[in-house]
mmCIF file of C-alpha atoms and ligand atoms in Angstrom:
data_model
loop_
_atom_site.group_PDB
_atom_site.id
_atom_site.type_symbol
_atom_site.label_atom_id
_atom_site.label_comp_id
_atom_site.label_asym_id
_atom_site.label_seq_id
_atom_site.Cartn_x
_atom_site.Cartn_y
_atom_site.Cartn_z
ATOM 1 C CA MET C 1 0.000 0.000 0.000
ATOM 2 C CA GLN C 2 1.122 3.550 -0.741
ATOM 3 C CA ASP C 3 2.504 5.229 2.411
ATOM 4 C CA ILE C 4 -0.306 6.946 4.275
ATOM 5 C CA ASP C 5 0.402 8.932 7.440
ATOM 6 C CA ASN C 6 -1.973 11.884 7.486
ATOM 7 C CA ILE C 7 -5.692 11.768 6.971
ATOM 8 C CA ALA C 8 -7.996 14.782 6.696
ATOM 9 C CA VAL C 9 -11.616 14.329 7.739
ATOM 10 C CA VAL C 10 -14.046 17.058 6.682
ATOM 11 C CA GLY C 11 -17.127 17.082 8.914
ATOM 12 C CA GLY C 12 -16.683 16.177 12.572
ATOM 13 C CA GLY C 13 -20.174 14.942 13.434
ATOM 14 C CA VAL C 14 -21.143 11.420 14.401
ATOM 15 C CA MET C 15 -19.469 9.775 11.419
ATOM 16 C CA GLY C 16 -16.510 12.124 10.923
ATOM 17 C CA SER C 17 -15.404 11.799 14.526
ATOM 18 C CA GLY C 18 -15.933 8.026 14.454
ATOM 19 C CA ILE C 19 -13.944 7.644 11.238
ATOM 20 C CA GLY C 20 -11.234 9.938 12.593
ATOM 21 C CA GLN C 21 -11.061 7.814 15.728
ATOM 22 C CA VAL C 22 -10.645 4.610 13.704
ATOM 23 C CA PHE C 23 -7.566 6.060 12.026
ATOM 24 C CA LEU C 24 -6.184 7.582 15.243
ATOM 25 C CA GLN C 25 -6.469 4.230 17.008
ATOM 26 C CA ASN C 26 -4.479 2.661 14.216
ATOM 27 C CA GLY C 27 -1.536 5.038 14.315
ATOM 28 C CA TYR C 28 -2.509 7.638 11.724
ATOM 29 C CA THR C 29 -2.383 11.410 12.151
ATOM 30 C CA VAL C 30 -5.836 12.914 11.688
ATOM 31 C CA SER C 31 -7.057 16.477 11.096
ATOM 32 C CA VAL C 32 -10.767 17.023 11.533
ATOM 33 C CA ARG C 33 -12.308 20.091 9.937
ATOM 34 C CA ASP C 34 -15.729 21.391 10.913
ATOM 35 C CA ILE C 35 -17.419 24.762 10.786
ATOM 36 C CA ASP C 36 -17.105 25.990 14.362
ATOM 37 C CA ALA C 37 -15.159 25.517 17.551
ATOM 38 C CA ASP C 38 -18.081 24.153 19.603
ATOM 39 C CA ILE C 39 -18.722 21.395 17.085
ATOM 40 C CA LEU C 40 -15.043 20.514 17.084
ATOM 41 C CA GLU C 41 -15.053 20.404 20.873
ATOM 42 C CA ALA C 42 -17.987 17.992 20.731
ATOM 43 C CA ALA C 43 -16.100 15.901 18.167
ATOM 44 C CA GLU C 44 -13.085 15.647 20.455
ATOM 45 C CA GLU C 45 -15.344 14.755 23.369
ATOM 46 C CA ARG C 46 -16.974 11.998 21.289
ATOM 47 C CA ILE C 47 -13.582 10.613 20.278
ATOM 48 C CA ARG C 48 -12.289 10.801 23.840
ATOM 49 C CA SER C 49 -15.224 9.726 25.964
ATOM 50 C CA GLY C 50 -18.193 8.961 23.739
ATOM 51 C CA ASN C 51 -20.059 5.637 23.877
ATOM 52 C CA TYR C 52 -17.563 4.119 21.443
ATOM 53 C CA GLY C 53 -14.676 6.449 22.265
ATOM 54 C CA LEU C 54 -11.094 5.893 23.319
ATOM 55 C CA ASP C 55 -11.882 5.772 27.049
ATOM 56 C CA ARG C 56 -14.227 2.840 26.403
ATOM 57 C CA ALA C 57 -11.556 1.153 24.301
ATOM 58 C CA VAL C 58 -9.151 1.447 27.228
ATOM 59 C CA GLU C 59 -11.774 0.152 29.671
ATOM 60 C CA GLY C 60 -12.436 -2.783 27.347
ATOM 61 C CA GLY C 61 -8.751 -3.618 27.113
ATOM 62 C CA TYR C 62 -8.495 -2.838 23.384
ATOM 63 C CA LEU C 63 -6.127 0.078 23.930
ATOM 64 C CA THR C 64 -3.588 0.981 26.609
ATOM 65 C CA GLU C 65 -3.624 4.343 28.357
ATOM 66 C CA ALA C 66 -0.390 5.230 26.590
ATOM 67 C CA GLU C 67 -1.962 4.371 23.218
ATOM 68 C CA ARG C 68 -4.980 6.551 24.034
ATOM 69 C CA ALA C 69 -2.703 9.487 24.897
ATOM 70 C CA ASP C 70 -0.677 8.907 21.740
ATOM 71 C CA ALA C 71 -3.850 8.765 19.610
ATOM 72 C CA LEU C 72 -5.099 12.069 21.039
ATOM 73 C CA ASP C 73 -1.685 13.645 20.392
ATOM 74 C CA ARG C 74 -2.090 12.833 16.701
ATOM 75 C CA LEU C 75 -5.478 14.589 16.480
ATOM 76 C CA THR C 76 -5.805 18.134 15.131
ATOM 77 C CA LEU C 77 -9.147 19.945 15.150
ATOM 78 C CA THR C 78 -9.561 22.954 12.942
ATOM 79 C CA THR C 79 -12.086 25.198 11.236
ATOM 80 C CA ASP C 80 -9.485 25.948 8.547
ATOM 81 C CA LEU C 81 -9.794 23.629 5.559
ATOM 82 C CA GLY C 82 -6.341 24.623 4.315
ATOM 83 C CA GLU C 83 -4.812 23.586 7.629
ATOM 84 C CA ALA C 84 -6.735 20.306 7.661
ATOM 85 C CA VAL C 85 -5.447 19.244 4.251
ATOM 86 C CA GLU C 86 -1.946 20.715 4.555
ATOM 87 C CA ASP C 87 -0.100 17.399 4.968
ATOM 88 C CA ALA C 88 -2.963 15.082 4.117
ATOM 89 C CA ASP C 89 -2.287 11.952 2.082
ATOM 90 C CA LEU C 90 -6.010 11.432 1.589
ATOM 91 C CA LEU C 91 -9.294 12.985 2.642
ATOM 92 C CA VAL C 92 -12.593 11.574 3.897
ATOM 93 C CA GLU C 93 -15.643 13.835 3.679
ATOM 94 C CA ALA C 94 -18.395 13.273 6.249
ATOM 95 C CA VAL C 95 -20.494 16.435 6.147
ATOM 96 C CA THR C 96 -24.281 16.483 6.354
ATOM 97 C CA GLU C 97 -26.088 14.373 3.717
ATOM 98 C CA ASP C 98 -26.940 17.219 1.357
ATOM 99 C CA LEU C 99 -25.738 16.984 -2.222
ATOM 100 C CA SER C 100 -25.326 20.695 -2.784
ATOM 101 C CA LEU C 101 -23.356 21.035 0.469
ATOM 102 C CA LYS C 102 -21.162 18.096 -0.521
ATOM 103 C CA GLY C 103 -20.655 19.736 -3.905
ATOM 104 C CA GLN C 104 -19.537 22.977 -2.257
ATOM 105 C CA VAL C 105 -17.228 21.103 0.108
ATOM 106 C CA PHE C 106 -15.622 19.113 -2.728
ATOM 107 C CA GLN C 107 -15.171 22.312 -4.749
ATOM 108 C CA ALA C 108 -13.438 23.918 -1.786
ATOM 109 C CA VAL C 109 -11.325 20.799 -1.256
ATOM 110 C CA ASP C 110 -10.401 20.763 -4.942
ATOM 111 C CA ALA C 111 -9.113 24.313 -4.620
ATOM 112 C CA VAL C 112 -6.735 23.489 -1.765
ATOM 113 C CA THR C 113 -5.488 19.993 -2.686
ATOM 114 C CA GLU C 114 -3.398 18.695 -5.574
ATOM 115 C CA ASP C 115 -3.991 15.063 -6.372
ATOM 116 C CA ILE C 116 -4.730 13.208 -3.141
ATOM 117 C CA PRO C 117 -7.561 10.648 -3.158
ATOM 118 C CA LEU C 118 -10.890 12.005 -1.947
ATOM 119 C CA TYR C 119 -13.553 9.805 -0.364
ATOM 120 C CA SER C 120 -17.115 10.648 0.597
ATOM 121 C CA ASN C 121 -18.927 8.877 3.403
ATOM 122 C CA THR C 122 -22.280 9.580 1.749
ATOM 123 C CA SER C 123 -25.013 7.080 2.542
ATOM 124 C CA GLY C 124 -26.511 7.178 -0.905
ATOM 125 C CA PHE C 125 -25.402 9.856 -3.351
ATOM 126 C CA SER C 126 -23.645 8.463 -6.391
ATOM 127 C CA VAL C 127 -19.900 8.849 -6.660
ATOM 128 C CA ALA C 128 -20.430 10.529 -10.035
ATOM 129 C CA SER C 129 -22.718 13.211 -8.569
ATOM 130 C CA ILE C 130 -20.109 14.120 -5.962
ATOM 131 C CA ALA C 131 -17.075 13.779 -8.234
ATOM 132 C CA ASN C 132 -18.634 16.361 -10.584
ATOM 133 C CA ALA C 133 -17.493 19.028 -8.171
ATOM 134 C CA VAL C 134 -13.776 18.416 -8.678
ATOM 135 C CA SER C 135 -11.649 19.003 -11.745
ATOM 136 C CA ASP C 136 -10.283 15.429 -11.755
ATOM 137 C CA PRO C 137 -13.166 13.072 -10.878
ATOM 138 C CA SER C 138 -10.852 10.056 -11.074
ATOM 139 C CA ARG C 139 -9.615 10.803 -7.559
ATOM 140 C CA VAL C 140 -13.080 10.500 -5.975
ATOM 141 C CA ALA C 141 -14.745 7.388 -4.519
ATOM 142 C CA VAL C 142 -17.196 6.664 -1.735
ATOM 143 C CA ALA C 143 -16.051 5.027 1.503
ATOM 144 C CA HIS C 144 -19.310 4.321 3.335
ATOM 145 C CA PHE C 145 -18.448 3.493 6.928
ATOM 146 C CA PHE C 146 -21.230 2.174 9.147
ATOM 147 C CA ASN C 147 -22.314 3.684 12.430
ATOM 148 C CA PRO C 148 -20.732 3.484 14.978
ATOM 149 C CA ALA C 149 -17.589 3.612 12.871
ATOM 150 C CA PRO C 150 -15.195 2.567 15.659
ATOM 151 C CA VAL C 151 -17.175 -0.672 16.055
ATOM 152 C CA MET C 152 -18.833 -1.678 12.786
ATOM 153 C CA PRO C 153 -16.525 -3.545 10.401
ATOM 154 C CA LEU C 154 -18.246 -2.898 7.065
ATOM 155 C CA VAL C 155 -17.048 -0.210 4.668
ATOM 156 C CA GLU C 156 -18.728 -0.050 1.260
ATOM 157 C CA VAL C 157 -16.114 1.258 -1.163
ATOM 158 C CA VAL C 158 -18.018 2.568 -4.156
ATOM 159 C CA GLN C 159 -16.387 3.220 -7.519
ATOM 160 C CA SER C 160 -17.747 5.037 -10.536
ATOM 161 C CA GLU C 161 -16.574 4.366 -14.077
ATOM 162 C CA GLN C 162 -14.319 7.383 -13.714
ATOM 163 C CA THR C 163 -12.691 6.397 -10.432
ATOM 164 C CA ASP C 164 -9.009 5.573 -10.669
ATOM 165 C CA GLN C 165 -8.429 1.931 -9.693
ATOM 166 C CA ALA C 166 -5.575 3.052 -7.418
ATOM 167 C CA VAL C 167 -8.023 5.188 -5.414
ATOM 168 C CA VAL C 168 -10.265 2.171 -4.882
ATOM 169 C CA ASP C 169 -7.365 -0.147 -4.076
ATOM 170 C CA LEU C 170 -5.947 2.319 -1.568
ATOM 171 C CA MET C 171 -9.171 2.528 0.438
ATOM 172 C CA GLU C 172 -9.598 -1.238 0.288
ATOM 173 C CA GLU C 173 -6.081 -1.765 1.652
ATOM 174 C CA LEU C 174 -6.458 0.978 4.234
ATOM 175 C CA CYS C 175 -9.695 -0.563 5.511
ATOM 176 C CA GLU C 176 -7.978 -3.905 5.875
ATOM 177 C CA ALA C 177 -5.057 -2.222 7.667
ATOM 178 C CA VAL C 178 -7.422 -0.754 10.287
ATOM 179 C CA GLY C 179 -9.421 -3.953 10.781
ATOM 180 C CA LYS C 180 -12.422 -3.094 8.612
ATOM 181 C CA GLU C 181 -14.166 -5.299 6.072
ATOM 182 C CA PRO C 182 -14.314 -3.464 2.732
ATOM 183 C CA VAL C 183 -16.758 -4.456 -0.004
ATOM 184 C CA VAL C 184 -15.981 -2.835 -3.352
ATOM 185 C CA ILE C 185 -19.116 -2.142 -5.375
ATOM 186 C CA ASP C 186 -20.301 -0.202 -8.400
ATOM 187 C CA ASP C 187 -21.853 3.223 -8.380
ATOM 188 C CA ALA C 188 -25.580 2.451 -8.585
ATOM 189 C CA PRO C 189 -27.238 3.556 -5.356
ATOM 190 C CA GLY C 190 -30.922 2.802 -4.981
ATOM 191 C CA GLU C 191 -33.491 4.698 -2.966
ATOM 192 C CA TYR C 192 -31.984 3.367 0.251
ATOM 193 C CA GLY C 193 -28.300 3.630 -0.570
ATOM 194 C CA PHE C 194 -25.695 1.099 -1.604
ATOM 195 C CA VAL C 195 -25.791 -2.644 -0.836
ATOM 196 C CA ALA C 196 -26.326 -3.271 2.880
ATOM 197 C CA ASN C 197 -28.952 -0.558 3.377
ATOM 198 C CA ARG C 198 -30.840 -1.598 0.227
ATOM 199 C CA CYS C 199 -31.052 -5.202 1.355
ATOM 200 C CA TYR C 200 -31.926 -4.211 4.903
ATOM 201 C CA ALA C 201 -34.650 -1.881 3.605
ATOM 202 C CA ALA C 202 -36.228 -4.736 1.659
ATOM 203 C CA MET C 203 -36.297 -6.886 4.797
ATOM 204 C CA ARG C 204 -37.829 -4.074 6.844
ATOM 205 C CA GLU C 205 -40.526 -3.417 4.272
ATOM 206 C CA GLU C 206 -41.576 -7.063 4.201
ATOM 207 C CA ALA C 207 -41.420 -7.262 7.997
ATOM 208 C CA ARG C 208 -43.735 -4.269 8.239
ATOM 209 C CA LYS C 209 -46.168 -5.858 5.767
ATOM 210 C CA VAL C 210 -46.232 -9.109 7.721
ATOM 211 C CA VAL C 211 -47.224 -7.212 10.869
ATOM 212 C CA ASP C 212 -49.707 -4.910 9.097
ATOM 213 C CA GLU C 213 -51.436 -7.943 7.560
ATOM 214 C CA GLY C 214 -51.862 -9.376 11.060
ATOM 215 C CA VAL C 215 -49.830 -12.469 10.221
ATOM 216 C CA ALA C 216 -47.424 -12.057 13.153
ATOM 217 C CA THR C 217 -46.428 -9.591 15.843
ATOM 218 C CA GLU C 218 -43.222 -7.560 15.779
ATOM 219 C CA GLU C 219 -41.777 -9.820 18.470
ATOM 220 C CA GLN C 220 -42.619 -12.907 16.413
ATOM 221 C CA VAL C 221 -41.003 -11.430 13.299
ATOM 222 C CA ASP C 222 -37.862 -10.650 15.271
ATOM 223 C CA THR C 223 -37.779 -14.142 16.758
ATOM 224 C CA ALA C 224 -38.290 -15.687 13.322
ATOM 225 C CA MET C 225 -35.444 -13.691 11.765
ATOM 226 C CA GLU C 226 -33.098 -14.166 14.721
ATOM 227 C CA GLU C 227 -33.691 -17.908 15.031
ATOM 228 C CA GLY C 228 -34.197 -18.669 11.351
ATOM 229 C CA TYR C 229 -31.466 -16.539 9.837
ATOM 230 C CA ASN C 230 -29.017 -16.184 12.707
ATOM 231 C CA LEU C 231 -29.451 -12.404 12.764
ATOM 232 C CA PRO C 232 -28.217 -11.021 16.089
ATOM 233 C CA VAL C 233 -31.324 -8.830 16.254
ATOM 234 C CA GLY C 234 -34.493 -8.872 14.186
ATOM 235 C CA PRO C 235 -35.630 -5.930 12.065
ATOM 236 C CA PHE C 236 -37.910 -4.444 14.735
ATOM 237 C CA SER C 237 -35.343 -4.615 17.532
ATOM 238 C CA LEU C 238 -32.538 -3.176 15.442
ATOM 239 C CA ALA C 239 -34.425 0.009 14.592
ATOM 240 C CA GLY C 240 -38.011 1.085 14.931
ATOM 241 C CA LEU C 241 -39.691 0.805 11.553
ATOM 242 C CA GLY C 242 -40.449 4.221 10.197
ATOM 243 C CA GLU C 243 -37.274 5.684 11.644
ATOM 244 C CA GLU C 244 -34.631 6.787 9.243
ATOM 245 C CA TRP C 245 -31.293 5.095 9.261
ATOM 246 C CA ASP C 246 -28.029 5.531 7.357
HETATM 247 P P1 NAD H 301 -23.719 14.834 11.523
HETATM 248 O O1 NAD H 301 -24.849 15.787 11.401
HETATM 249 O O2 NAD H 301 -23.485 14.164 12.840
HETATM 250 O O3 NAD H 301 -22.371 15.528 11.090
HETATM 251 C C1 NAD H 301 -22.248 16.325 9.952
HETATM 252 C C2 NAD H 301 -21.208 17.368 10.256
HETATM 253 O O4 NAD H 301 -20.894 18.080 9.061
HETATM 254 C C3 NAD H 301 -21.674 18.419 11.289
HETATM 255 O O5 NAD H 301 -20.766 18.440 12.382
HETATM 256 C C4 NAD H 301 -21.637 19.715 10.499
HETATM 257 O O6 NAD H 301 -21.285 20.846 11.271
HETATM 258 C C5 NAD H 301 -20.559 19.384 9.469
HETATM 259 N N1 NAD H 301 -20.513 20.304 8.347
HETATM 260 C C6 NAD H 301 -21.524 20.895 7.688
HETATM 261 N N2 NAD H 301 -21.032 21.679 6.715
HETATM 262 C C7 NAD H 301 -19.688 21.563 6.768
HETATM 263 C C8 NAD H 301 -18.611 22.133 6.018
HETATM 264 N N3 NAD H 301 -18.832 22.979 5.019
HETATM 265 N N4 NAD H 301 -17.350 21.788 6.350
HETATM 266 C C9 NAD H 301 -17.103 20.929 7.356
HETATM 267 N N5 NAD H 301 -18.084 20.371 8.096
HETATM 268 C C10 NAD H 301 -19.352 20.681 7.803
HETATM 269 O O7 NAD H 301 -23.962 13.749 10.378
HETATM 270 P P2 NAD H 301 -23.355 12.270 10.284
HETATM 271 O O8 NAD H 301 -24.362 11.309 10.814
HETATM 272 O O9 NAD H 301 -21.973 12.264 10.807
HETATM 273 O O10 NAD H 301 -23.358 12.074 8.700
HETATM 274 C C11 NAD H 301 -22.295 12.540 7.918
HETATM 275 C C12 NAD H 301 -22.300 11.771 6.609
HETATM 276 O O11 NAD H 301 -22.165 10.374 6.885
HETATM 277 C C13 NAD H 301 -23.583 11.921 5.804
HETATM 278 O O12 NAD H 301 -23.265 11.918 4.444
HETATM 279 C C14 NAD H 301 -24.374 10.678 6.194
HETATM 280 O O13 NAD H 301 -25.321 10.285 5.226
HETATM 281 C C15 NAD H 301 -23.249 9.658 6.294
HETATM 282 N N6 NAD H 301 -23.516 8.480 7.131
HETATM 283 C C16 NAD H 301 -24.203 8.596 8.301
HETATM 284 C C17 NAD H 301 -24.390 7.458 9.077
HETATM 285 C C18 NAD H 301 -25.147 7.529 10.382
HETATM 286 O O14 NAD H 301 -25.671 6.487 10.810
HETATM 287 N N7 NAD H 301 -25.217 8.664 11.026
HETATM 288 C C19 NAD H 301 -23.878 6.219 8.660
HETATM 289 C C20 NAD H 301 -23.136 6.164 7.469
HETATM 290 C C21 NAD H 301 -22.962 7.305 6.712
#
C-alpha cells in the first residue's frame, strides 16, 4: 500500500469523529475540519469519551492508556480547511447528507489539494454526482463506513466508471489495515443507498407488511429472523420501523 500517514476528515459529526477515531487508534495522524469551535469540541469529546470512544476502548482492554494518549496527540481539530489538508495523504468527507453542500465542500477541497484521493462517506449519493465538483473526478470514490464507525466492520467502497483503480485499491487496503471489512461495489445507489442498506430496507418493508397484515407480531417477526437466519437482532429490535437510518 502507498505510504499513508496523514488523513484529513471534513465534517466532525457522528461519522466524521468516528472515522477519525478509527484512524487515530491505528496510528494515523488525523485532522478534523468542521465549521465551528463548539462542534469541534464535541467531536473531540466523542472521540475521547463517547459511547464508542477511546476511554471505552481502554476500559475494554483494546487500547492501553499510553496508546490513548498517543492517539489524542495525533489529532488536530480545525475550522481551517487549508490547515486540515496541509499534509494530508487522503481525505474523507463526512459532512451532512446534502448533495449541494457536498458539492460545495468538494469544490473547496479541490481548490486546496493537488492530487490526493478524496472519499465521501455519503449514505446514498452516487460517486459521479459528488465527483462532478472536482476538476479530476478520477480521484473521488465513496467510503461508506457504518455507524458506529469505531465498532462496525463494514465499509462499502463505491467506484464510478471514472474512479481511478488506485483510489479504490488504496481505500480497500487501508480498511484492511485498520481492521475493517471493505466491499468494493459499483456506483448504482438505490433509494436506500448502496448494498447493505438496500437489502436491509427490503427486509424491513416485508417485515412491516407481515405485521400490518396481522400475520405475526413484531416480536414474532424478530424471533423468526433471529432464530431462522441467525441475525443477532431482528428488524424491529434493530431500529423502529419508520425511523430513518443511514
Ligand atoms: P452529523 O450531522 O453528525 O455531522 C455532519 C457534520 O458536518 C456536522 O458536524 C456539520 O457541522 C458538518 N458540516 C456541515 N457543513 C460543513 C462544512 N462545510 N465543512 C465541514 N463540516 C461541515 O452527520 P453524520 O451522521 O456524521 O453524517 C455525515 C455523513 O455520513 C452523511 O453523508 C451521512 O449520510 C453519512 N452516514 C451517516 C451514518 C449515520 O448512521 N449517522 C452512517 C453512514 C454514513
